[in-house]
Amino acid sequence: MASSGRKQAGIDPLALLDHWSIEITAKDVDDLVRAAPLIPEGTKIPVTFLPNETFDARVAAAATVRRLGFIPIPHLSARRIHSREELEGFLSALQREAAIDHAFVVAGDPPEPMGPFADALALIQSDLLAAHGVTRVGISGYPEGHPEIGSEKLWDAGRDKRLALQERGHDFAIVTQFSFDAGPVLEWIARQRAEGINALIRVGVPGPASVKTLLRFAARCGVGASAKVMSRYGLSMTRLLGTAGPDRLIEDLAAGLEPAIHGDVRLHFYPFGGIESTAAWIRGYGKRRG
């Protein structure tokens, strides 16, 4: 029988682990220092913007990331910033102490802004990023939607942010919320590419953690965690005290990825079980697959 000429979809799962990224909070610095020998030099490490952490702590965390040989990517939570002057001070300190050239911009959780920035777009349009040395900007992606924002509104917001970044000469990447199910993620990436979006997409992957912890974060973020999806991921309601890693998710993603359709895709780890344990799992997975 003659071949159809169509290449089989799928890539080696290890290819997804090239140039992975992992995020930390300001409180995770000691864990990052312990994990540093397990993390490749030049790894991109976002520093989140939690409401119970100070600007000084966030700057110190970014500076530690840089000192350890990694690339700090500070989060900027638009609605949590009280004034333009506060943002300028934060960016100036990050540039001075951590030599940043990346940032990740998100609207943030408060229903009402605490200052002049109503959303990520407003912060981008402030033109303060380039003024403080930021050339590459990360923005959020939601393959399974957002619990408080309609899907079409999300698409419109993503388009507006991309246009604003391009108008200002910023390079950008999209980092998705974590998921347990490869199917919606692959469909969402294909739609992005079909609409002409060629930027790097980092797929959010939960690092190894207890089932109870994973489900708690899933509920908080509005991520689908039905019994069917849980079983595909290797989770069980009868094993809430057990620990699960993202082996199955990564393999499902790799099996469904078709570079001609999905483009440049890499992984971003949410280390719900800790930085060191996640970094050790990544290295161990590579050895197991190798």
PDB file of C-alpha atoms in Angstrom:
ATOM      1  CA  MET A   1       0.000   0.000   0.000  1.00  0.00           C
ATOM      2  CA  ALA A   2       1.301   3.440  -0.875  1.00  0.00           C
ATOM      3  CA  SER A   3       2.196   5.767   1.965  1.00  0.00           C
ATOM      4  CA  SER A   4       0.001   8.810   2.477  1.00  0.00           C
ATOM      5  CA  GLY A   5       3.143  10.903   2.867  1.00  0.00           C
ATOM      6  CA  ARG A   6       1.917  12.344   6.176  1.00  0.00           C
ATOM      7  CA  LYS A   7       4.460  12.170   8.967  1.00  0.00           C
ATOM      8  CA  GLN A   8       3.338  10.575  12.183  1.00  0.00           C
ATOM      9  CA  ALA A   9       2.668  13.068  14.954  1.00  0.00           C
ATOM     10  CA  GLY A  10       4.744  12.977  18.080  1.00  0.00           C
ATOM     11  CA  ILE A  11       8.195  13.834  19.355  1.00  0.00           C
ATOM     12  CA  ASP A  12      10.583  12.292  21.844  1.00  0.00           C
ATOM     13  CA  PRO A  13       9.428  13.292  25.362  1.00  0.00           C
ATOM     14  CA  LEU A  14      13.027  14.200  26.185  1.00  0.00           C
ATOM     15  CA  ALA A  15      12.892  16.918  23.530  1.00  0.00           C
ATOM     16  CA  LEU A  16      10.257  18.695  25.638  1.00  0.00           C
ATOM     17  CA  LEU A  17      12.726  18.851  28.518  1.00  0.00           C
ATOM     18  CA  ASP A  18      15.193  20.980  26.577  1.00  0.00           C
ATOM     19  CA  HIS A  19      15.365  24.460  28.093  1.00  0.00           C
ATOM     20  CA  TRP A  20      12.622  23.912  30.675  1.00  0.00           C
ATOM     21  CA  SER A  21      11.752  26.683  33.128  1.00  0.00           C
ATOM     22  CA  ILE A  22      10.603  26.622  36.745  1.00  0.00           C
ATOM     23  CA  GLU A  23       9.085  29.315  38.929  1.00  0.00           C
ATOM     24  CA  ILE A  24       9.784  30.258  42.525  1.00  0.00           C
ATOM     25  CA  THR A  25       8.433  32.563  45.184  1.00  0.00           C
ATOM     26  CA  ALA A  26      10.573  34.873  47.293  1.00  0.00           C
ATOM     27  CA  LYS A  27      10.293  32.341  50.116  1.00  0.00           C
ATOM     28  CA  ASP A  28      11.816  29.588  47.949  1.00  0.00           C
ATOM     29  CA  VAL A  29      15.336  31.024  47.792  1.00  0.00           C
ATOM     30  CA  ASP A  30      16.889  28.474  50.168  1.00  0.00           C
ATOM     31  CA  ASP A  31      15.232  25.630  48.257  1.00  0.00           C
ATOM     32  CA  LEU A  32      16.574  27.077  44.999  1.00  0.00           C
ATOM     33  CA  VAL A  33      20.115  27.252  46.397  1.00  0.00           C
ATOM     34  CA  ARG A  34      19.905  23.565  47.362  1.00  0.00           C
ATOM     35  CA  ALA A  35      18.468  22.656  43.966  1.00  0.00           C
ATOM     36  CA  ALA A  36      20.942  24.738  41.938  1.00  0.00           C
ATOM     37  CA  PRO A  37      23.336  21.840  41.133  1.00  0.00           C
ATOM     38  CA  LEU A  38      20.402  20.003  39.516  1.00  0.00           C
ATOM     39  CA  ILE A  39      19.345  22.931  37.305  1.00  0.00           C
ATOM     40  CA  PRO A  40      21.112  23.702  33.995  1.00  0.00           C
ATOM     41  CA  GLU A  41      22.947  27.011  33.790  1.00  0.00           C
ATOM     42  CA  GLY A  42      20.884  29.666  32.033  1.00  0.00           C
ATOM     43  CA  THR A  43      17.543  28.158  33.041  1.00  0.00           C
ATOM     44  CA  LYS A  44      14.749  30.726  33.116  1.00  0.00           C
ATOM     45  CA  ILE A  45      13.293  31.120  36.599  1.00  0.00           C
ATOM     46  CA  PRO A  46      10.267  33.375  37.081  1.00  0.00           C
ATOM     47  CA  VAL A  47       9.827  34.932  40.532  1.00  0.00           C
ATOM     48  CA  THR A  48       6.142  35.206  41.388  1.00  0.00           C
ATOM     49  CA  PHE A  49       4.391  38.263  42.835  1.00  0.00           C
ATOM     50  CA  LEU A  50       2.582  36.953  45.909  1.00  0.00           C
ATOM     51  CA  PRO A  51       0.555  39.403  48.022  1.00  0.00           C
ATOM     52  CA  ASN A  52       2.249  38.445  51.297  1.00  0.00           C
ATOM     53  CA  GLU A  53       5.807  39.133  50.094  1.00  0.00           C
ATOM     54  CA  THR A  54       7.629  42.462  50.032  1.00  0.00           C
ATOM     55  CA  PHE A  55       9.219  44.176  47.053  1.00  0.00           C
ATOM     56  CA  ASP A  56      12.609  43.852  48.756  1.00  0.00           C
ATOM     57  CA  ALA A  57      12.130  40.083  49.099  1.00  0.00           C
ATOM     58  CA  ARG A  58      11.153  39.745  45.430  1.00  0.00           C
ATOM     59  CA  VAL A  59      14.200  41.756  44.347  1.00  0.00           C
ATOM     60  CA  ALA A  60      16.483  39.687  46.592  1.00  0.00           C
ATOM     61  CA  ALA A  61      15.067  36.469  45.114  1.00  0.00           C
ATOM     62  CA  ALA A  62      15.670  37.709  41.557  1.00  0.00           C
ATOM     63  CA  ALA A  63      19.217  38.708  42.510  1.00  0.00           C
ATOM     64  CA  THR A  64      19.852  35.208  43.893  1.00  0.00           C
ATOM     65  CA  VAL A  65      18.545  33.665  40.675  1.00  0.00           C
ATOM     66  CA  ARG A  66      21.029  35.778  38.708  1.00  0.00           C
ATOM     67  CA  ARG A  67      23.910  35.014  41.108  1.00  0.00           C
ATOM     68  CA  LEU A  68      23.331  31.274  40.729  1.00  0.00           C
ATOM     69  CA  GLY A  69      23.720  31.515  36.952  1.00  0.00           C
ATOM     70  CA  PHE A  70      20.047  31.472  35.961  1.00  0.00           C
ATOM     71  CA  ILE A  71      17.812  34.040  34.237  1.00  0.00           C
ATOM     72  CA  PRO A  72      15.413  35.852  36.591  1.00  0.00           C
ATOM     73  CA  ILE A  73      11.967  36.680  35.255  1.00  0.00           C
ATOM     74  CA  PRO A  74      10.124  38.814  37.819  1.00  0.00           C
ATOM     75  CA  HIS A  75       6.332  38.672  37.778  1.00  0.00           C
ATOM     76  CA  LEU A  76       4.498  41.987  37.681  1.00  0.00           C
ATOM     77  CA  SER A  77       0.970  41.720  39.069  1.00  0.00           C
ATOM     78  CA  ALA A  78      -0.696  44.774  37.540  1.00  0.00           C
ATOM     79  CA  ARG A  79      -3.654  45.143  39.906  1.00  0.00           C
ATOM     80  CA  ARG A  80      -1.470  44.784  43.009  1.00  0.00           C
ATOM     81  CA  ILE A  81       0.752  47.745  42.126  1.00  0.00           C
ATOM     82  CA  HIS A  82      -0.338  50.916  43.926  1.00  0.00           C
ATOM     83  CA  SER A  83       1.214  53.581  41.691  1.00  0.00           C
ATOM     84  CA  ARG A  84       3.354  54.224  38.657  1.00  0.00           C
ATOM     85  CA  GLU A  85       6.118  55.339  41.019  1.00  0.00           C
ATOM     86  CA  GLU A  86       5.934  52.015  42.890  1.00  0.00           C
ATOM     87  CA  LEU A  87       6.356  50.104  39.627  1.00  0.00           C
ATOM     88  CA  GLU A  88       9.253  52.325  38.570  1.00  0.00           C
ATOM     89  CA  GLY A  89      10.970  51.739  41.900  1.00  0.00           C
ATOM     90  CA  PHE A  90      10.503  47.976  41.639  1.00  0.00           C
ATOM     91  CA  LEU A  91      11.826  47.822  38.073  1.00  0.00           C
ATOM     92  CA  SER A  92      14.778  50.061  38.936  1.00  0.00           C
ATOM     93  CA  ALA A  93      15.724  47.848  41.871  1.00  0.00           C
ATOM     94  CA  LEU A  94      15.393  44.707  39.737  1.00  0.00           C
ATOM     95  CA  GLN A  95      17.624  46.200  37.058  1.00  0.00           C
ATOM     96  CA  ARG A  96      20.190  47.355  39.619  1.00  0.00           C
ATOM     97  CA  GLU A  97      20.322  44.171  41.716  1.00  0.00           C
ATOM     98  CA  ALA A  98      19.443  41.430  39.201  1.00  0.00           C
ATOM     99  CA  ALA A  99      20.218  42.940  35.779  1.00  0.00           C
ATOM    100  CA  ILE A 100      16.812  41.861  34.451  1.00  0.00           C
ATOM    101  CA  ASP A 101      15.909  41.871  30.772  1.00  0.00           C
ATOM    102  CA  HIS A 102      12.853  39.569  31.101  1.00  0.00           C
ATOM    103  CA  ALA A 103       9.544  40.101  32.912  1.00  0.00           C
ATOM    104  CA  PHE A 104       6.220  38.299  33.151  1.00  0.00           C
ATOM    105  CA  VAL A 105       3.115  40.479  33.218  1.00  0.00           C
ATOM    106  CA  VAL A 106      -0.201  39.283  34.635  1.00  0.00           C
ATOM    107  CA  ALA A 107      -3.370  41.107  35.681  1.00  0.00           C
ATOM    108  CA  GLY A 108      -3.421  39.616  39.182  1.00  0.00           C
ATOM    109  CA  ASP A 109      -6.189  38.273  41.395  1.00  0.00           C
ATOM    110  CA  PRO A 110      -7.775  41.385  43.019  1.00  0.00           C
ATOM    111  CA  PRO A 111     -11.205  42.078  41.500  1.00  0.00           C
ATOM    112  CA  GLU A 112     -10.432  45.804  41.604  1.00  0.00           C
ATOM    113  CA  PRO A 113      -7.028  47.367  40.903  1.00  0.00           C
ATOM    114  CA  MET A 114      -5.121  48.804  43.858  1.00  0.00           C
ATOM    115  CA  GLY A 115      -3.600  51.474  41.635  1.00  0.00           C
ATOM    116  CA  PRO A 116      -3.546  52.773  38.049  1.00  0.00           C
ATOM    117  CA  PHE A 117      -3.099  49.435  36.258  1.00  0.00           C
ATOM    118  CA  ALA A 118      -6.400  47.687  35.600  1.00  0.00           C
ATOM    119  CA  ASP A 119      -4.814  44.742  33.819  1.00  0.00           C
ATOM    120  CA  ALA A 120      -1.657  43.443  32.159  1.00  0.00           C
ATOM    121  CA  LEU A 121      -2.352  45.484  29.022  1.00  0.00           C
ATOM    122  CA  ALA A 122      -2.405  48.736  30.986  1.00  0.00           C
ATOM    123  CA  LEU A 123       0.967  47.909  32.523  1.00  0.00           C
ATOM    124  CA  ILE A 124       2.443  47.072  29.109  1.00  0.00           C
ATOM    125  CA  GLN A 125       1.094  50.342  27.705  1.00  0.00           C
ATOM    126  CA  SER A 126       2.810  52.300  30.500  1.00  0.00           C
ATOM    127  CA  ASP A 127       6.062  51.938  28.487  1.00  0.00           C
ATOM    128  CA  LEU A 128       7.989  51.414  31.731  1.00  0.00           C
ATOM    129  CA  LEU A 129       9.230  47.943  30.791  1.00  0.00           C
ATOM    130  CA  ALA A 130      11.548  49.016  27.978  1.00  0.00           C
ATOM    131  CA  ALA A 131      12.601  52.058  30.002  1.00  0.00           C
ATOM    132  CA  HIS A 132      14.037  49.678  32.595  1.00  0.00           C
ATOM    133  CA  GLY A 133      15.803  47.262  30.286  1.00  0.00           C
ATOM    134  CA  VAL A 134      13.077  44.676  29.715  1.00  0.00           C
ATOM    135  CA  THR A 135      13.222  43.310  26.176  1.00  0.00           C
ATOM    136  CA  ARG A 136      11.304  40.012  26.493  1.00  0.00           C
ATOM    137  CA  VAL A 137       7.893  39.758  28.150  1.00  0.00           C
ATOM    138  CA  GLY A 138       5.926  36.693  29.193  1.00  0.00           C
ATOM    139  CA  ILE A 139       2.130  36.679  29.117  1.00  0.00           C
ATOM    140  CA  SER A 140      -0.392  34.125  30.356  1.00  0.00           C
ATOM    141  CA  GLY A 141      -2.260  31.467  28.411  1.00  0.00           C
ATOM    142  CA  TYR A 142      -5.292  29.487  29.598  1.00  0.00           C
ATOM    143  CA  PRO A 143      -5.912  26.303  27.568  1.00  0.00           C
ATOM    144  CA  GLU A 144      -8.748  25.278  29.898  1.00  0.00           C
ATOM    145  CA  GLY A 145     -10.127  28.768  30.355  1.00  0.00           C
ATOM    146  CA  HIS A 146     -10.210  31.041  33.387  1.00  0.00           C
ATOM    147  CA  PRO A 147     -12.730  30.606  36.222  1.00  0.00           C
ATOM    148  CA  GLU A 148     -13.769  34.275  36.059  1.00  0.00           C
ATOM    149  CA  ILE A 149     -13.179  35.277  32.414  1.00  0.00           C
ATOM    150  CA  GLY A 150     -15.038  34.045  29.340  1.00  0.00           C
ATOM    151  CA  SER A 151     -13.029  32.217  26.683  1.00  0.00           C
ATOM    152  CA  GLU A 152     -13.545  34.786  23.918  1.00  0.00           C
ATOM    153  CA  LYS A 153     -12.657  37.630  26.270  1.00  0.00           C
ATOM    154  CA  LEU A 154      -9.439  35.755  27.073  1.00  0.00           C
ATOM    155  CA  TRP A 155      -8.630  35.490  23.371  1.00  0.00           C
ATOM    156  CA  ASP A 156      -9.311  39.195  22.852  1.00  0.00           C
ATOM    157  CA  ALA A 157      -7.139  40.122  25.842  1.00  0.00           C
ATOM    158  CA  GLY A 158      -4.310  37.937  24.572  1.00  0.00           C
ATOM    159  CA  ARG A 159      -4.489  39.561  21.131  1.00  0.00           C
ATOM    160  CA  ASP A 160      -4.430  43.067  22.607  1.00  0.00           C
ATOM    161  CA  LYS A 161      -1.393  42.255  24.767  1.00  0.00           C
ATOM    162  CA  ARG A 162       0.496  40.742  21.846  1.00  0.00           C
ATOM    163  CA  LEU A 163      -0.194  43.770  19.649  1.00  0.00           C
ATOM    164  CA  ALA A 164       0.890  46.175  22.391  1.00  0.00           C
ATOM    165  CA  LEU A 165       4.128  44.258  22.911  1.00  0.00           C
ATOM    166  CA  GLN A 166       4.878  44.111  19.196  1.00  0.00           C
ATOM    167  CA  GLU A 167       4.208  47.840  18.799  1.00  0.00           C
ATOM    168  CA  ARG A 168       6.795  48.495  21.506  1.00  0.00           C
ATOM    169  CA  GLY A 169       9.402  46.175  20.032  1.00  0.00           C
ATOM    170  CA  HIS A 170       9.207  43.566  22.786  1.00  0.00           C
ATOM    171  CA  ASP A 171       9.836  39.911  22.089  1.00  0.00           C
ATOM    172  CA  PHE A 172       7.314  37.754  23.954  1.00  0.00           C
ATOM    173  CA  ALA A 173       6.465  34.219  25.018  1.00  0.00           C
ATOM    174  CA  ILE A 174       3.254  32.639  26.304  1.00  0.00           C
ATOM    175  CA  VAL A 175       3.233  30.565  29.486  1.00  0.00           C
ATOM    176  CA  THR A 176       0.141  28.492  30.168  1.00  0.00           C
ATOM    177  CA  GLN A 177      -1.656  27.630  33.349  1.00  0.00           C
ATOM    178  CA  PHE A 178      -0.861  24.078  34.433  1.00  0.00           C
ATOM    179  CA  SER A 179      -3.025  21.209  33.271  1.00  0.00           C
ATOM    180  CA  PHE A 180      -3.547  17.522  33.890  1.00  0.00           C
ATOM    181  CA  ASP A 181      -4.798  16.756  30.372  1.00  0.00           C
ATOM    182  CA  ALA A 182      -2.766  17.088  27.162  1.00  0.00           C
ATOM    183  CA  GLY A 183      -5.822  17.180  24.870  1.00  0.00           C
ATOM    184  CA  PRO A 184      -7.125  20.706  25.585  1.00  0.00           C
ATOM    185  CA  VAL A 185      -3.556  22.024  25.660  1.00  0.00           C
ATOM    186  CA  LEU A 186      -2.713  20.676  22.213  1.00  0.00           C
ATOM    187  CA  GLU A 187      -5.983  22.012  20.766  1.00  0.00           C
ATOM    188  CA  TRP A 188      -5.348  25.440  22.286  1.00  0.00           C
ATOM    189  CA  ILE A 189      -1.793  25.600  20.898  1.00  0.00           C
ATOM    190  CA  ALA A 190      -3.025  24.579  17.444  1.00  0.00           C
ATOM    191  CA  ARG A 191      -5.580  27.416  17.532  1.00  0.00           C
ATOM    192  CA  GLN A 192      -2.873  29.885  18.540  1.00  0.00           C
ATOM    193  CA  ARG A 193      -0.739  28.825  15.586  1.00  0.00           C
ATOM    194  CA  ALA A 194      -3.713  28.884  13.199  1.00  0.00           C
ATOM    195  CA  GLU A 195      -4.211  32.540  14.154  1.00  0.00           C
ATOM    196  CA  GLY A 196      -0.645  33.344  13.193  1.00  0.00           C
ATOM    197  CA  ILE A 197       0.938  33.372  16.670  1.00  0.00           C
ATOM    198  CA  ASN A 198       4.447  31.975  16.278  1.00  0.00           C
ATOM    199  CA  ALA A 199       5.892  32.859  19.683  1.00  0.00           C
ATOM    200  CA  LEU A 200       7.385  30.282  22.010  1.00  0.00           C
ATOM    201  CA  ILE A 201       4.714  28.597  24.113  1.00  0.00           C
ATOM    202  CA  ARG A 202       5.669  27.111  27.466  1.00  0.00           C
ATOM    203  CA  VAL A 203       3.174  24.532  28.682  1.00  0.00           C
ATOM    204  CA  GLY A 204       2.577  24.626  32.428  1.00  0.00           C
ATOM    205  CA  VAL A 205       3.265  21.271  34.071  1.00  0.00           C
ATOM    206  CA  PRO A 206       2.749  20.491  37.772  1.00  0.00           C
ATOM    207  CA  GLY A 207       5.877  19.115  39.363  1.00  0.00           C
ATOM    208  CA  PRO A 208       5.723  16.026  41.569  1.00  0.00           C
ATOM    209  CA  ALA A 209       3.570  16.578  44.643  1.00  0.00           C
ATOM    210  CA  SER A 210       0.976  14.881  46.781  1.00  0.00           C
ATOM    211  CA  VAL A 211      -2.352  14.230  45.102  1.00  0.00           C
ATOM    212  CA  LYS A 212      -4.050  16.367  47.752  1.00  0.00           C
ATOM    213  CA  THR A 213      -1.748  19.314  46.986  1.00  0.00           C
ATOM    214  CA  LEU A 214      -2.265  19.000  43.240  1.00  0.00           C
ATOM    215  CA  LEU A 215      -6.036  18.954  43.594  1.00  0.00           C
ATOM    216  CA  ARG A 216      -5.970  21.969  45.920  1.00  0.00           C
ATOM    217  CA  PHE A 217      -4.039  24.045  43.387  1.00  0.00           C
ATOM    218  CA  ALA A 218      -6.248  22.779  40.556  1.00  0.00           C
ATOM    219  CA  ALA A 219      -9.384  23.918  42.392  1.00  0.00           C
ATOM    220  CA  ARG A 220      -7.854  27.322  43.134  1.00  0.00           C
ATOM    221  CA  CYS A 221      -6.868  27.887  39.501  1.00  0.00           C
ATOM    222  CA  GLY A 222     -10.011  26.507  37.886  1.00  0.00           C
ATOM    223  CA  VAL A 223      -8.075  23.687  36.209  1.00  0.00           C
ATOM    224  CA  GLY A 224     -10.155  20.700  35.127  1.00  0.00           C
ATOM    225  CA  ALA A 225      -9.625  17.785  37.520  1.00  0.00           C
ATOM    226  CA  SER A 226     -12.445  15.361  36.772  1.00  0.00           C
ATOM    227  CA  ALA A 227     -12.160  11.719  37.811  1.00  0.00           C
ATOM    228  CA  LYS A 228     -11.522  10.768  34.165  1.00  0.00           C
ATOM    229  CA  VAL A 229      -8.679  13.259  33.745  1.00  0.00           C
ATOM    230  CA  MET A 230      -7.241  12.342  37.126  1.00  0.00           C
ATOM    231  CA  SER A 231      -7.149   8.673  36.188  1.00  0.00           C
ATOM    232  CA  ARG A 232      -5.317   9.467  32.929  1.00  0.00           C
ATOM    233  CA  TYR A 233      -2.793  11.445  34.924  1.00  0.00           C
ATOM    234  CA  GLY A 234      -2.377   8.541  37.323  1.00  0.00           C
ATOM    235  CA  LEU A 235      -4.243  10.152  40.211  1.00  0.00           C
ATOM    236  CA  SER A 236      -6.924   8.552  42.332  1.00  0.00           C
ATOM    237  CA  MET A 237      -9.347   9.897  44.886  1.00  0.00           C
ATOM    238  CA  THR A 238      -8.534   6.830  46.968  1.00  0.00           C
ATOM    239  CA  ARG A 239      -4.836   7.793  47.096  1.00  0.00           C
ATOM    240  CA  LEU A 240      -4.966  11.395  48.288  1.00  0.00           C
ATOM    241  CA  LEU A 241      -1.837  10.919  50.383  1.00  0.00           C
ATOM    242  CA  GLY A 242       0.136   9.493  47.465  1.00  0.00           C
ATOM    243  CA  THR A 243       2.574  11.432  45.284  1.00  0.00           C
ATOM    244  CA  ALA A 244       2.230  11.890  41.532  1.00  0.00           C
ATOM    245  CA  GLY A 245       4.628  13.168  38.903  1.00  0.00           C
ATOM    246  CA  PRO A 246       3.847  14.465  35.416  1.00  0.00           C
ATOM    247  CA  ASP A 247       5.256  11.457  33.504  1.00  0.00           C
ATOM    248  CA  ARG A 248       1.986  10.616  31.794  1.00  0.00           C
ATOM    249  CA  LEU A 249       1.176  14.236  30.937  1.00  0.00           C
ATOM    250  CA  ILE A 250       4.581  14.820  29.342  1.00  0.00           C
ATOM    251  CA  GLU A 251       4.330  11.604  27.350  1.00  0.00           C
ATOM    252  CA  ASP A 252       0.808  12.486  26.154  1.00  0.00           C
ATOM    253  CA  LEU A 253       1.975  15.957  25.130  1.00  0.00           C
ATOM    254  CA  ALA A 254       4.962  14.535  23.275  1.00  0.00           C
ATOM    255  CA  ALA A 255       2.819  11.928  21.518  1.00  0.00           C
ATOM    256  CA  GLY A 256       0.384  14.558  20.251  1.00  0.00           C
ATOM    257  CA  LEU A 257       2.821  17.298  19.308  1.00  0.00           C
ATOM    258  CA  GLU A 258       3.399  17.905  15.613  1.00  0.00           C
ATOM    259  CA  PRO A 259       6.037  20.604  15.069  1.00  0.00           C
ATOM    260  CA  ALA A 260       4.510  21.726  11.769  1.00  0.00           C
ATOM    261  CA  ILE A 261       1.236  22.439  13.585  1.00  0.00           C
ATOM    262  CA  HIS A 262       2.246  23.260  17.163  1.00  0.00           C
ATOM    263  CA  GLY A 263       5.538  25.098  16.583  1.00  0.00           C
ATOM    264  CA  ASP A 264       8.036  25.835  19.356  1.00  0.00           C
ATOM    265  CA  VAL A 265       6.764  24.265  22.592  1.00  0.00           C
ATOM    266  CA  ARG A 266       8.641  23.784  25.864  1.00  0.00           C
ATOM    267  CA  LEU A 267       7.759  23.032  29.463  1.00  0.00           C
ATOM    268  CA  HIS A 268       7.310  25.300  32.467  1.00  0.00           C
ATOM    269  CA  PHE A 269       7.193  23.600  35.866  1.00  0.00           C
ATOM    270  CA  TYR A 270       5.040  24.663  38.789  1.00  0.00           C
ATOM    271  CA  PRO A 271       6.935  23.139  41.730  1.00  0.00           C
ATOM    272  CA  PHE A 272       4.038  22.459  44.087  1.00  0.00           C
ATOM    273  CA  GLY A 273       6.133  19.821  45.856  1.00  0.00           C
ATOM    274  CA  GLY A 274       9.239  22.026  46.106  1.00  0.00           C
ATOM    275  CA  ILE A 275      12.019  23.276  43.816  1.00  0.00           C
ATOM    276  CA  GLU A 276      14.575  20.636  44.759  1.00  0.00           C
ATOM    277  CA  SER A 277      12.181  17.700  44.402  1.00  0.00           C
ATOM    278  CA  THR A 278      10.960  18.993  41.023  1.00  0.00           C
ATOM    279  CA  ALA A 279      14.502  19.515  39.696  1.00  0.00           C
ATOM    280  CA  ALA A 280      15.485  16.042  40.933  1.00  0.00           C
ATOM    281  CA  TRP A 281      12.421  14.547  39.239  1.00  0.00           C
ATOM    282  CA  ILE A 282      13.306  16.215  35.924  1.00  0.00           C
ATOM    283  CA  ARG A 283      16.850  14.875  36.044  1.00  0.00           C
ATOM    284  CA  GLY A 284      15.597  11.435  37.070  1.00  0.00           C
ATOM    285  CA  TYR A 285      13.042  11.378  34.269  1.00  0.00           C
ATOM    286  CA  GLY A 286      15.752  12.099  31.732  1.00  0.00           C
ATOM    287  CA  LYS A 287      17.841   9.230  33.077  1.00  0.00           C
ATOM    288  CA  ARG A 288      14.883   6.853  33.077  1.00  0.00           C
ATOM    289  CA  ARG A 289      13.944   7.712  29.513  1.00  0.00           C
ATOM    290  CA  GLY A 290      17.586   7.693  28.418  1.00  0.00           C
TER     291      GLY A 290
END
